[in-house]
Amino acid sequence: MRTYKIDTFISQSRGSGERYTTRFGGPPDWIAAPQWLVSLPWDNRPSKFIGQIRLNDFNSELKDLTLAYIFMTQPEDKTDPFFDLDIIYPDEGENAIIVQPNGKIPGYIHTENFCVGPR
């Protein structure tokens, strides 16, 4: 298995202003229609956008621009009455990576057409 190091970080101010790059923070650069992860058990609360990874930088066989968007369900702040311990485990809770274009979203993942949300 190959390991990659991602050393790019651009804050919510969007730093360089470049779109479709690997970065953490800021709003997602949607390639297709927005697919914001929504937590059904949390009253349809939008999940937090963590960052995006430009998969073309890691796979030369990808001909079209392809991004992976990382989302995590988490409380709004420490006073939020709902807290799910499963959110820290990658295979539990409602964390998800959405791939565009042509990513397959399993039936147990719910998304909405939100352009912006928590980040």
CSV table of N, CA, C and O in Angstrom, one decimal:
chain,number,residue,atom,x,y,z
A,1,MET,N,0.8,-1.2,0.0
A,1,MET,CA,0.0,0.0,0.0
A,1,MET,C,0.9,1.2,0.0
A,1,MET,O,1.8,1.3,0.7
A,2,ARG,N,0.5,2.2,-0.8
A,2,ARG,CA,1.3,3.4,-1.0
A,2,ARG,C,0.8,4.4,0.0
A,2,ARG,O,-0.4,4.6,0.2
A,3,THR,N,1.6,5.2,0.6
A,3,THR,CA,1.3,6.3,1.6
A,3,THR,C,1.6,7.6,1.0
A,3,THR,O,2.7,7.8,0.4
A,4,TYR,N,0.7,8.6,1.2
A,4,TYR,CA,0.9,9.9,0.7
A,4,TYR,C,0.9,10.9,1.8
A,4,TYR,O,0.1,10.7,2.8
A,5,LYS,N,1.7,11.9,1.7
A,5,LYS,CA,1.6,13.0,2.7
A,5,LYS,C,1.0,14.2,2.1
A,5,LYS,O,1.4,14.6,1.0
A,6,ILE,N,0.0,14.8,2.7
A,6,ILE,CA,-0.6,16.0,2.2
A,6,ILE,C,-0.2,17.1,3.1
A,6,ILE,O,-0.5,17.1,4.3
A,7,ASP,N,0.6,18.0,2.6
A,7,ASP,CA,1.1,19.1,3.4
A,7,ASP,C,0.5,20.5,3.0
A,7,ASP,O,1.0,21.5,3.3
A,8,THR,N,-0.7,20.4,2.3
A,8,THR,CA,-1.4,21.7,1.9
A,8,THR,C,-2.4,22.0,3.0
A,8,THR,O,-3.2,21.2,3.3
A,9,PHE,N,-2.4,23.2,3.4
A,9,PHE,CA,-3.4,23.7,4.3
A,9,PHE,C,-3.7,25.2,3.9
A,9,PHE,O,-2.8,26.0,3.8
A,10,ILE,N,-5.0,25.4,3.6
A,10,ILE,CA,-5.4,26.8,3.3
A,10,ILE,C,-6.6,27.1,4.2
A,10,ILE,O,-7.5,26.3,4.3
A,11,SER,N,-6.5,28.1,4.9
A,11,SER,CA,-7.5,28.5,5.9
A,11,SER,C,-8.8,28.8,5.2
A,11,SER,O,-8.9,28.9,4.0
A,12,GLN,N,-9.8,29.1,6.1
A,12,GLN,CA,-11.1,29.5,5.5
A,12,GLN,C,-11.1,30.7,4.7
A,12,GLN,O,-12.0,31.0,3.9
A,13,SER,N,-10.1,31.5,4.8
A,13,SER,CA,-10.0,32.7,3.9
A,13,SER,C,-9.7,32.3,2.5
A,13,SER,O,-9.7,33.2,1.6
A,14,ARG,N,-9.4,31.1,2.3
A,14,ARG,CA,-9.1,30.5,1.0
A,14,ARG,C,-7.8,30.9,0.4
A,14,ARG,O,-7.4,30.7,-0.7
A,15,GLY,N,-6.9,31.5,1.3
A,15,GLY,CA,-5.5,31.7,0.9
A,15,GLY,C,-5.2,32.1,-0.5
A,15,GLY,O,-5.4,33.2,-0.9
A,16,SER,N,-4.8,31.2,-1.3
A,16,SER,CA,-4.3,31.4,-2.6
A,16,SER,C,-5.5,31.7,-3.6
A,16,SER,O,-5.2,32.3,-4.7
A,17,GLY,N,-6.7,31.4,-3.3
A,17,GLY,CA,-7.8,31.6,-4.2
A,17,GLY,C,-7.9,30.5,-5.3
A,17,GLY,O,-8.8,30.6,-6.1
A,18,GLU,N,-7.0,29.6,-5.3
A,18,GLU,CA,-7.1,28.5,-6.3
A,18,GLU,C,-8.3,27.6,-6.0
A,18,GLU,O,-8.5,27.3,-4.9
A,19,ARG,N,-9.0,27.2,-7.1
A,19,ARG,CA,-10.1,26.2,-6.9
A,19,ARG,C,-9.6,24.8,-7.3
A,19,ARG,O,-8.6,24.7,-8.0
A,20,TYR,N,-10.4,23.9,-6.8
A,20,TYR,CA,-10.2,22.5,-7.1
A,20,TYR,C,-8.8,21.9,-6.7
A,20,TYR,O,-8.2,21.1,-7.4
A,21,THR,N,-8.3,22.4,-5.6
A,21,THR,CA,-7.0,22.0,-5.1
A,21,THR,C,-7.2,21.2,-3.8
A,21,THR,O,-8.3,21.3,-3.2
A,22,THR,N,-6.2,20.4,-3.4
A,22,THR,CA,-6.3,19.8,-2.1
A,22,THR,C,-6.1,20.8,-1.0
A,22,THR,O,-5.2,21.6,-1.0
A,23,ARG,N,-7.1,20.9,-0.1
A,23,ARG,CA,-7.0,21.8,1.0
A,23,ARG,C,-8.0,21.4,2.1
A,23,ARG,O,-8.9,20.7,1.9
A,24,PHE,N,-7.7,22.0,3.3
A,24,PHE,CA,-8.5,21.8,4.5
A,24,PHE,C,-9.1,23.1,5.0
A,24,PHE,O,-8.3,24.1,5.0
A,25,GLY,N,-10.3,23.2,5.3
A,25,GLY,CA,-11.0,24.4,5.6
A,25,GLY,C,-11.6,25.1,4.4
A,25,GLY,O,-11.4,24.7,3.3
A,26,GLY,N,-12.3,26.1,4.7
A,26,GLY,CA,-13.0,26.9,3.6
A,26,GLY,C,-14.2,26.1,3.1
A,26,GLY,O,-14.5,25.0,3.5
A,27,PRO,N,-14.8,26.6,2.1
A,27,PRO,CA,-16.0,25.9,1.5
A,27,PRO,C,-15.5,24.9,0.4
A,27,PRO,O,-14.5,25.1,-0.2
A,28,PRO,N,-16.3,23.9,0.1
A,28,PRO,CA,-16.0,23.0,-0.9
A,28,PRO,C,-16.1,23.6,-2.3
A,28,PRO,O,-16.9,24.5,-2.5
A,29,ASP,N,-15.3,23.2,-3.2
A,29,ASP,CA,-15.3,23.6,-4.6
A,29,ASP,C,-16.1,22.4,-5.4
A,29,ASP,O,-15.5,21.5,-5.8
A,30,TRP,N,-17.4,22.6,-5.4
A,30,TRP,CA,-18.2,21.5,-6.0
A,30,TRP,C,-17.9,21.4,-7.5
A,30,TRP,O,-17.9,22.4,-8.2
A,31,ILE,N,-17.7,20.2,-8.0
A,31,ILE,CA,-17.5,20.0,-9.4
A,31,ILE,C,-18.9,19.8,-10.1
A,31,ILE,O,-19.2,20.4,-11.1
A,32,ALA,N,-19.8,19.1,-9.5
A,32,ALA,CA,-21.1,18.8,-9.9
A,32,ALA,C,-22.1,19.5,-8.9
A,32,ALA,O,-21.6,20.3,-8.1
A,33,ALA,N,-23.3,19.1,-8.9
A,33,ALA,CA,-24.3,19.7,-8.0
A,33,ALA,C,-23.8,19.4,-6.5
A,33,ALA,O,-23.3,18.3,-6.3
A,34,PRO,N,-24.0,20.3,-5.6
A,34,PRO,CA,-23.6,20.1,-4.2
A,34,PRO,C,-24.3,18.9,-3.6
A,34,PRO,O,-25.4,18.6,-3.9
A,35,GLN,N,-23.5,18.1,-2.8
A,35,GLN,CA,-23.9,16.9,-2.1
A,35,GLN,C,-23.5,17.0,-0.7
A,35,GLN,O,-22.6,16.3,-0.3
A,36,TRP,N,-24.0,17.9,0.1
A,36,TRP,CA,-23.6,18.1,1.5
A,36,TRP,C,-24.2,17.0,2.3
A,36,TRP,O,-25.4,16.7,2.3
A,37,LEU,N,-23.3,16.3,3.1
A,37,LEU,CA,-23.7,15.3,4.0
A,37,LEU,C,-24.6,15.8,5.0
A,37,LEU,O,-24.3,16.9,5.6
A,38,VAL,N,-25.8,15.1,5.3
A,38,VAL,CA,-26.7,15.5,6.3
A,38,VAL,C,-27.0,14.4,7.2
A,38,VAL,O,-27.1,13.2,6.8
A,39,SER,N,-27.0,14.7,8.5
A,39,SER,CA,-27.3,13.6,9.5
A,39,SER,C,-28.8,13.5,9.8
A,39,SER,O,-29.4,14.4,10.4
A,40,LEU,N,-29.4,12.4,9.4
A,40,LEU,CA,-30.8,12.2,9.6
A,40,LEU,C,-31.1,12.0,11.1
A,40,LEU,O,-32.1,12.6,11.6
A,41,PRO,N,-30.3,11.3,11.9
A,41,PRO,CA,-30.6,11.2,13.3
A,41,PRO,C,-30.4,12.5,14.1
A,41,PRO,O,-31.0,12.6,15.2
A,42,TRP,N,-29.7,13.4,13.6
A,42,TRP,CA,-29.5,14.7,14.2
A,42,TRP,C,-30.4,15.8,13.6
A,42,TRP,O,-30.1,16.9,13.3
A,43,ASP,N,-31.7,15.4,13.3
A,43,ASP,CA,-32.7,16.3,12.8
A,43,ASP,C,-32.2,17.0,11.5
A,43,ASP,O,-32.4,18.2,11.3
A,44,ASN,N,-31.7,16.2,10.6
A,44,ASN,CA,-31.2,16.7,9.3
A,44,ASN,C,-30.2,17.8,9.4
A,44,ASN,O,-30.1,18.6,8.5
A,45,ARG,N,-29.4,17.7,10.4
A,45,ARG,CA,-28.3,18.7,10.6
A,45,ARG,C,-27.2,18.5,9.5
A,45,ARG,O,-26.7,17.4,9.3
A,46,PRO,N,-26.8,19.6,8.8
A,46,PRO,CA,-25.6,19.4,7.9
A,46,PRO,C,-24.4,19.1,8.7
A,46,PRO,O,-24.1,19.6,9.7
A,47,SER,N,-23.6,18.2,8.1
A,47,SER,CA,-22.3,17.8,8.7
A,47,SER,C,-21.3,18.8,8.4
A,47,SER,O,-21.4,19.7,7.6
A,48,LYS,N,-20.2,18.8,9.2
A,48,LYS,CA,-19.1,19.7,9.0
A,48,LYS,C,-18.2,19.3,7.8
A,48,LYS,O,-17.8,18.2,7.7
A,49,PHE,N,-17.9,20.3,6.9
A,49,PHE,CA,-17.0,20.0,5.8
A,49,PHE,C,-15.6,20.2,6.4
A,49,PHE,O,-15.2,21.2,7.0
A,50,ILE,N,-14.8,19.2,6.2
A,50,ILE,CA,-13.4,19.2,6.7
A,50,ILE,C,-12.4,19.7,5.7
A,50,ILE,O,-11.5,20.5,5.9
A,51,GLY,N,-12.5,19.1,4.5
A,51,GLY,CA,-11.6,19.5,3.4
A,51,GLY,C,-11.9,18.7,2.1
A,51,GLY,O,-12.8,17.9,2.1
A,52,GLN,N,-11.1,19.0,1.1
A,52,GLN,CA,-11.2,18.3,-0.2
A,52,GLN,C,-9.8,17.8,-0.6
A,52,GLN,O,-8.8,18.5,-0.3
A,53,ILE,N,-9.8,16.7,-1.3
A,53,ILE,CA,-8.6,16.2,-1.9
A,53,ILE,C,-8.7,16.0,-3.4
A,53,ILE,O,-9.7,15.4,-3.8
A,54,ARG,N,-7.8,16.6,-4.1
A,54,ARG,CA,-7.8,16.4,-5.6
A,54,ARG,C,-7.2,15.1,-5.9
A,54,ARG,O,-6.0,14.9,-5.8
A,55,LEU,N,-8.0,14.1,-6.3
A,55,LEU,CA,-7.5,12.8,-6.5
A,55,LEU,C,-6.6,12.6,-7.7
A,55,LEU,O,-5.8,11.7,-7.8
A,56,ASN,N,-6.7,13.5,-8.6
A,56,ASN,CA,-5.9,13.5,-9.8
A,56,ASN,C,-4.4,13.6,-9.5
A,56,ASN,O,-3.5,13.1,-10.2
A,57,ASP,N,-4.1,14.2,-8.3
A,57,ASP,CA,-2.7,14.4,-7.9
A,57,ASP,C,-2.1,13.1,-7.4
A,57,ASP,O,-0.9,12.9,-7.3
A,58,PHE,N,-3.0,12.1,-7.1
A,58,PHE,CA,-2.5,10.8,-6.6
A,58,PHE,C,-2.8,9.6,-7.5
A,58,PHE,O,-2.3,8.5,-7.3
A,59,ASN,N,-3.5,9.8,-8.6
A,59,ASN,CA,-3.9,8.8,-9.5
A,59,ASN,C,-3.8,9.3,-10.9
A,59,ASN,O,-4.8,10.0,-11.4
A,60,SER,N,-2.8,9.0,-11.7
A,60,SER,CA,-2.6,9.5,-13.0
A,60,SER,C,-3.6,8.9,-14.0
A,60,SER,O,-3.7,9.4,-15.1
A,61,GLU,N,-4.3,7.9,-13.7
A,61,GLU,CA,-5.3,7.3,-14.6
A,61,GLU,C,-6.6,8.0,-14.6
A,61,GLU,O,-7.4,7.8,-15.5
A,62,LEU,N,-6.8,8.9,-13.7
A,62,LEU,CA,-8.0,9.8,-13.7
A,62,LEU,C,-7.9,10.8,-14.7
A,62,LEU,O,-7.0,11.7,-14.6
A,63,LYS,N,-8.7,10.8,-15.8
A,63,LYS,CA,-8.6,11.7,-16.9
A,63,LYS,C,-9.4,13.0,-16.5
A,63,LYS,O,-9.0,14.1,-16.9
A,64,ASP,N,-10.5,12.9,-15.9
A,64,ASP,CA,-11.3,14.1,-15.5
A,64,ASP,C,-11.0,14.6,-14.1
A,64,ASP,O,-10.6,13.8,-13.3
A,65,LEU,N,-11.2,15.9,-13.9
A,65,LEU,CA,-11.0,16.4,-12.6
A,65,LEU,C,-11.8,15.6,-11.6
A,65,LEU,O,-13.1,15.4,-11.8
A,66,THR,N,-11.3,15.1,-10.5
A,66,THR,CA,-12.0,14.3,-9.5
A,66,THR,C,-11.6,14.8,-8.1
A,66,THR,O,-10.4,14.9,-7.8
A,67,LEU,N,-12.6,15.1,-7.3
A,67,LEU,CA,-12.3,15.6,-5.9
A,67,LEU,C,-13.0,14.7,-4.9
A,67,LEU,O,-14.1,14.2,-5.2
A,68,ALA,N,-12.4,14.5,-3.8
A,68,ALA,CA,-13.0,13.8,-2.6
A,68,ALA,C,-13.3,14.8,-1.5
A,68,ALA,O,-12.3,15.5,-1.1
A,69,TYR,N,-14.5,14.9,-1.1
A,69,TYR,CA,-14.9,15.9,-0.1
A,69,TYR,C,-15.1,15.2,1.2
A,69,TYR,O,-15.8,14.2,1.3
A,70,ILE,N,-14.5,15.6,2.3
A,70,ILE,CA,-14.5,14.9,3.6
A,70,ILE,C,-15.5,15.7,4.5
A,70,ILE,O,-15.4,16.9,4.7
A,71,PHE,N,-16.4,14.9,5.1
A,71,PHE,CA,-17.4,15.4,6.0
A,71,PHE,C,-17.4,14.6,7.3
A,71,PHE,O,-17.1,13.4,7.3
A,72,MET,N,-17.7,15.3,8.4
A,72,MET,CA,-17.8,14.7,9.7
A,72,MET,C,-19.0,15.2,10.5
A,72,MET,O,-19.2,16.5,10.5
A,73,THR,N,-19.8,14.4,11.0
A,73,THR,CA,-20.9,14.8,11.9
A,73,THR,C,-20.3,15.1,13.3
A,73,THR,O,-19.6,14.3,13.8
A,74,GLN,N,-20.6,16.3,13.8
A,74,GLN,CA,-20.1,16.6,15.1
A,74,GLN,C,-21.0,17.7,15.7
A,74,GLN,O,-21.7,18.4,15.0
A,75,PRO,N,-21.0,17.8,17.1
A,75,PRO,CA,-21.8,18.8,17.7
A,75,PRO,C,-21.4,20.2,17.3
A,75,PRO,O,-20.2,20.4,16.9
A,76,GLU,N,-22.3,21.1,17.3
A,76,GLU,CA,-22.0,22.5,17.0
A,76,GLU,C,-20.9,23.1,17.9
A,76,GLU,O,-20.0,23.8,17.5
A,77,ASP,N,-21.1,22.8,19.2
A,77,ASP,CA,-20.1,23.3,20.2
A,77,ASP,C,-20.3,22.4,21.5
A,77,ASP,O,-21.1,21.5,21.5
A,78,LYS,N,-19.6,22.8,22.5
A,78,LYS,CA,-19.6,22.0,23.7
A,78,LYS,C,-20.9,22.0,24.5
A,78,LYS,O,-21.2,21.1,25.3
A,79,THR,N,-21.8,22.9,24.2
A,79,THR,CA,-23.1,23.0,24.8
A,79,THR,C,-24.2,22.2,24.1
A,79,THR,O,-25.3,22.1,24.6
A,80,ASP,N,-23.8,21.6,22.9
A,80,ASP,CA,-24.8,20.8,22.1
A,80,ASP,C,-25.3,19.6,23.0
A,80,ASP,O,-24.4,18.9,23.4
A,81,PRO,N,-26.6,19.4,23.2
A,81,PRO,CA,-27.0,18.3,24.0
A,81,PRO,C,-26.9,17.0,23.4
A,81,PRO,O,-26.9,16.0,24.1
A,82,PHE,N,-26.6,16.9,22.1
A,82,PHE,CA,-26.5,15.6,21.5
A,82,PHE,C,-25.0,15.3,21.1
A,82,PHE,O,-24.3,16.1,20.5
A,83,PHE,N,-24.5,14.2,21.6
A,83,PHE,CA,-23.1,13.8,21.3
A,83,PHE,C,-23.1,12.4,21.0
A,83,PHE,O,-23.6,11.6,21.8
A,84,ASP,N,-22.5,12.0,19.9
A,84,ASP,CA,-22.5,10.6,19.5
A,84,ASP,C,-21.0,10.1,19.6
A,84,ASP,O,-20.2,10.6,18.8
A,85,LEU,N,-20.7,9.2,20.5
A,85,LEU,CA,-19.3,8.7,20.6
A,85,LEU,C,-18.8,8.1,19.3
A,85,LEU,O,-17.6,8.0,19.1
A,86,ASP,N,-19.7,7.5,18.5
A,86,ASP,CA,-19.3,6.8,17.3
A,86,ASP,C,-18.6,7.7,16.2
A,86,ASP,O,-18.0,7.3,15.3
A,87,ILE,N,-18.8,9.1,16.4
A,87,ILE,CA,-18.2,9.9,15.3
A,87,ILE,C,-16.7,9.9,15.2
A,87,ILE,O,-16.2,10.3,14.2
A,88,ILE,N,-16.0,9.4,16.2
A,88,ILE,CA,-14.6,9.4,16.2
A,88,ILE,C,-14.0,8.2,15.4
A,88,ILE,O,-12.9,8.1,15.1
A,89,TYR,N,-14.9,7.2,15.1
A,89,TYR,CA,-14.5,6.0,14.4
A,89,TYR,C,-14.8,6.1,12.9
A,89,TYR,O,-15.9,6.5,12.6
A,90,PRO,N,-13.8,5.8,12.1
A,90,PRO,CA,-14.1,6.0,10.6
A,90,PRO,C,-15.2,5.1,10.0
A,90,PRO,O,-15.8,5.5,9.0
A,91,ASP,N,-15.4,4.0,10.6
A,91,ASP,CA,-16.5,3.1,10.1
A,91,ASP,C,-17.8,3.1,10.8
A,91,ASP,O,-18.6,2.3,10.7
A,92,GLU,N,-17.9,4.1,11.7
A,92,GLU,CA,-19.2,4.3,12.5
A,92,GLU,C,-19.6,5.7,12.5
A,92,GLU,O,-18.9,6.6,11.9
A,93,GLY,N,-20.7,6.1,13.0
A,93,GLY,CA,-21.2,7.4,13.0
A,93,GLY,C,-21.6,7.8,11.6
A,93,GLY,O,-21.8,6.9,10.7
A,94,GLU,N,-21.6,9.1,11.3
A,94,GLU,CA,-22.1,9.5,10.0
A,94,GLU,C,-21.0,10.3,9.3
A,94,GLU,O,-21.2,11.4,8.8
A,95,ASN,N,-19.8,9.9,9.3
A,95,ASN,CA,-18.7,10.5,8.6
A,95,ASN,C,-18.7,10.0,7.1
A,95,ASN,O,-19.1,8.8,6.9
A,96,ALA,N,-18.3,10.8,6.2
A,96,ALA,CA,-18.4,10.3,4.8
A,96,ALA,C,-17.4,11.1,3.9
A,96,ALA,O,-17.0,12.2,4.2
A,97,ILE,N,-17.0,10.4,2.9
A,97,ILE,CA,-16.2,11.0,1.8
A,97,ILE,C,-17.1,11.0,0.6
A,97,ILE,O,-17.5,9.9,0.2
A,98,ILE,N,-17.4,12.1,0.0
A,98,ILE,CA,-18.2,12.2,-1.2
A,98,ILE,C,-17.2,12.5,-2.4
A,98,ILE,O,-16.4,13.4,-2.3
A,99,VAL,N,-17.3,11.7,-3.4
A,99,VAL,CA,-16.4,11.8,-4.6
A,99,VAL,C,-17.2,12.4,-5.8
A,99,VAL,O,-18.3,11.9,-6.1
A,100,GLN,N,-16.7,13.4,-6.4
A,100,GLN,CA,-17.3,14.0,-7.6
A,100,GLN,C,-16.3,14.1,-8.7
A,100,GLN,O,-15.1,14.4,-8.4
A,101,PRO,N,-16.7,13.8,-9.9
A,101,PRO,CA,-18.0,13.4,-10.4
A,101,PRO,C,-18.0,11.9,-10.3
A,101,PRO,O,-17.0,11.2,-10.1
A,102,ASN,N,-19.2,11.4,-10.5
A,102,ASN,CA,-19.5,9.9,-10.6
A,102,ASN,C,-19.2,9.1,-9.4
A,102,ASN,O,-19.1,7.9,-9.5
A,103,GLY,N,-19.2,9.7,-8.2
A,103,GLY,CA,-19.0,8.9,-7.0
A,103,GLY,C,-20.3,8.2,-6.6
A,103,GLY,O,-21.4,8.7,-6.9
A,104,LYS,N,-20.2,7.0,-6.1
A,104,LYS,CA,-21.4,6.3,-5.6
A,104,LYS,C,-21.6,6.5,-4.2
A,104,LYS,O,-20.8,6.3,-3.3
A,105,ILE,N,-22.9,7.0,-3.8
A,105,ILE,CA,-23.2,7.2,-2.5
A,105,ILE,C,-24.1,6.1,-2.0
A,105,ILE,O,-25.2,5.9,-2.6
A,106,PRO,N,-23.7,5.4,-0.9
A,106,PRO,CA,-24.5,4.3,-0.4
A,106,PRO,C,-25.9,4.8,0.1
A,106,PRO,O,-26.0,6.0,0.5
A,107,GLY,N,-26.8,3.9,0.1
A,107,GLY,CA,-28.2,4.3,0.5
A,107,GLY,C,-28.3,4.8,1.9
A,107,GLY,O,-29.2,5.6,2.3
A,108,TYR,N,-27.4,4.4,2.8
A,108,TYR,CA,-27.5,4.9,4.2
A,108,TYR,C,-26.9,6.3,4.4
A,108,TYR,O,-26.9,6.8,5.5
A,109,ILE,N,-26.3,6.9,3.4
A,109,ILE,CA,-25.7,8.2,3.4
A,109,ILE,C,-26.7,9.2,2.8
A,109,ILE,O,-27.2,8.9,1.7
A,110,HIS,N,-27.1,10.3,3.5
A,110,HIS,CA,-28.0,11.2,3.0
A,110,HIS,C,-27.3,12.5,2.7
A,110,HIS,O,-26.6,13.0,3.5
A,111,THR,N,-27.6,13.1,1.5
A,111,THR,CA,-27.0,14.4,1.1
A,111,THR,C,-28.1,15.3,0.7
A,111,THR,O,-29.2,14.9,0.3
A,112,GLU,N,-27.8,16.6,0.8
A,112,GLU,CA,-28.7,17.6,0.3
A,112,GLU,C,-28.0,18.6,-0.6
A,112,GLU,O,-26.7,18.6,-0.6
A,113,ASN,N,-28.7,19.3,-1.4
A,113,ASN,CA,-28.1,20.2,-2.4
A,113,ASN,C,-27.8,21.6,-1.8
A,113,ASN,O,-28.1,22.6,-2.3
A,114,PHE,N,-27.0,21.5,-0.6
A,114,PHE,CA,-26.6,22.8,0.0
A,114,PHE,C,-25.2,23.2,-0.6
A,114,PHE,O,-24.3,22.4,-0.7
A,115,CYS,N,-25.2,24.5,-1.0
A,115,CYS,CA,-23.9,25.0,-1.5
A,115,CYS,C,-22.9,25.2,-0.4
A,115,CYS,O,-21.7,25.1,-0.5
A,116,VAL,N,-23.4,25.7,0.8
A,116,VAL,CA,-22.6,26.0,1.9
A,116,VAL,C,-23.2,25.4,3.2
A,116,VAL,O,-24.4,25.1,3.2
A,117,GLY,N,-22.3,25.2,4.2
A,117,GLY,CA,-22.8,24.6,5.5
A,117,GLY,C,-21.6,24.8,6.5
A,117,GLY,O,-20.7,25.5,6.2
A,118,PRO,N,-21.7,24.1,7.6
A,118,PRO,CA,-20.7,24.3,8.6
A,118,PRO,C,-19.3,23.7,8.2
A,118,PRO,O,-19.3,22.8,7.4
A,119,ARG,N,-18.3,24.4,8.6
A,119,ARG,CA,-16.9,24.0,8.2
A,119,ARG,C,-16.0,24.3,9.3
A,119,ARG,O,-16.2,25.0,10.2
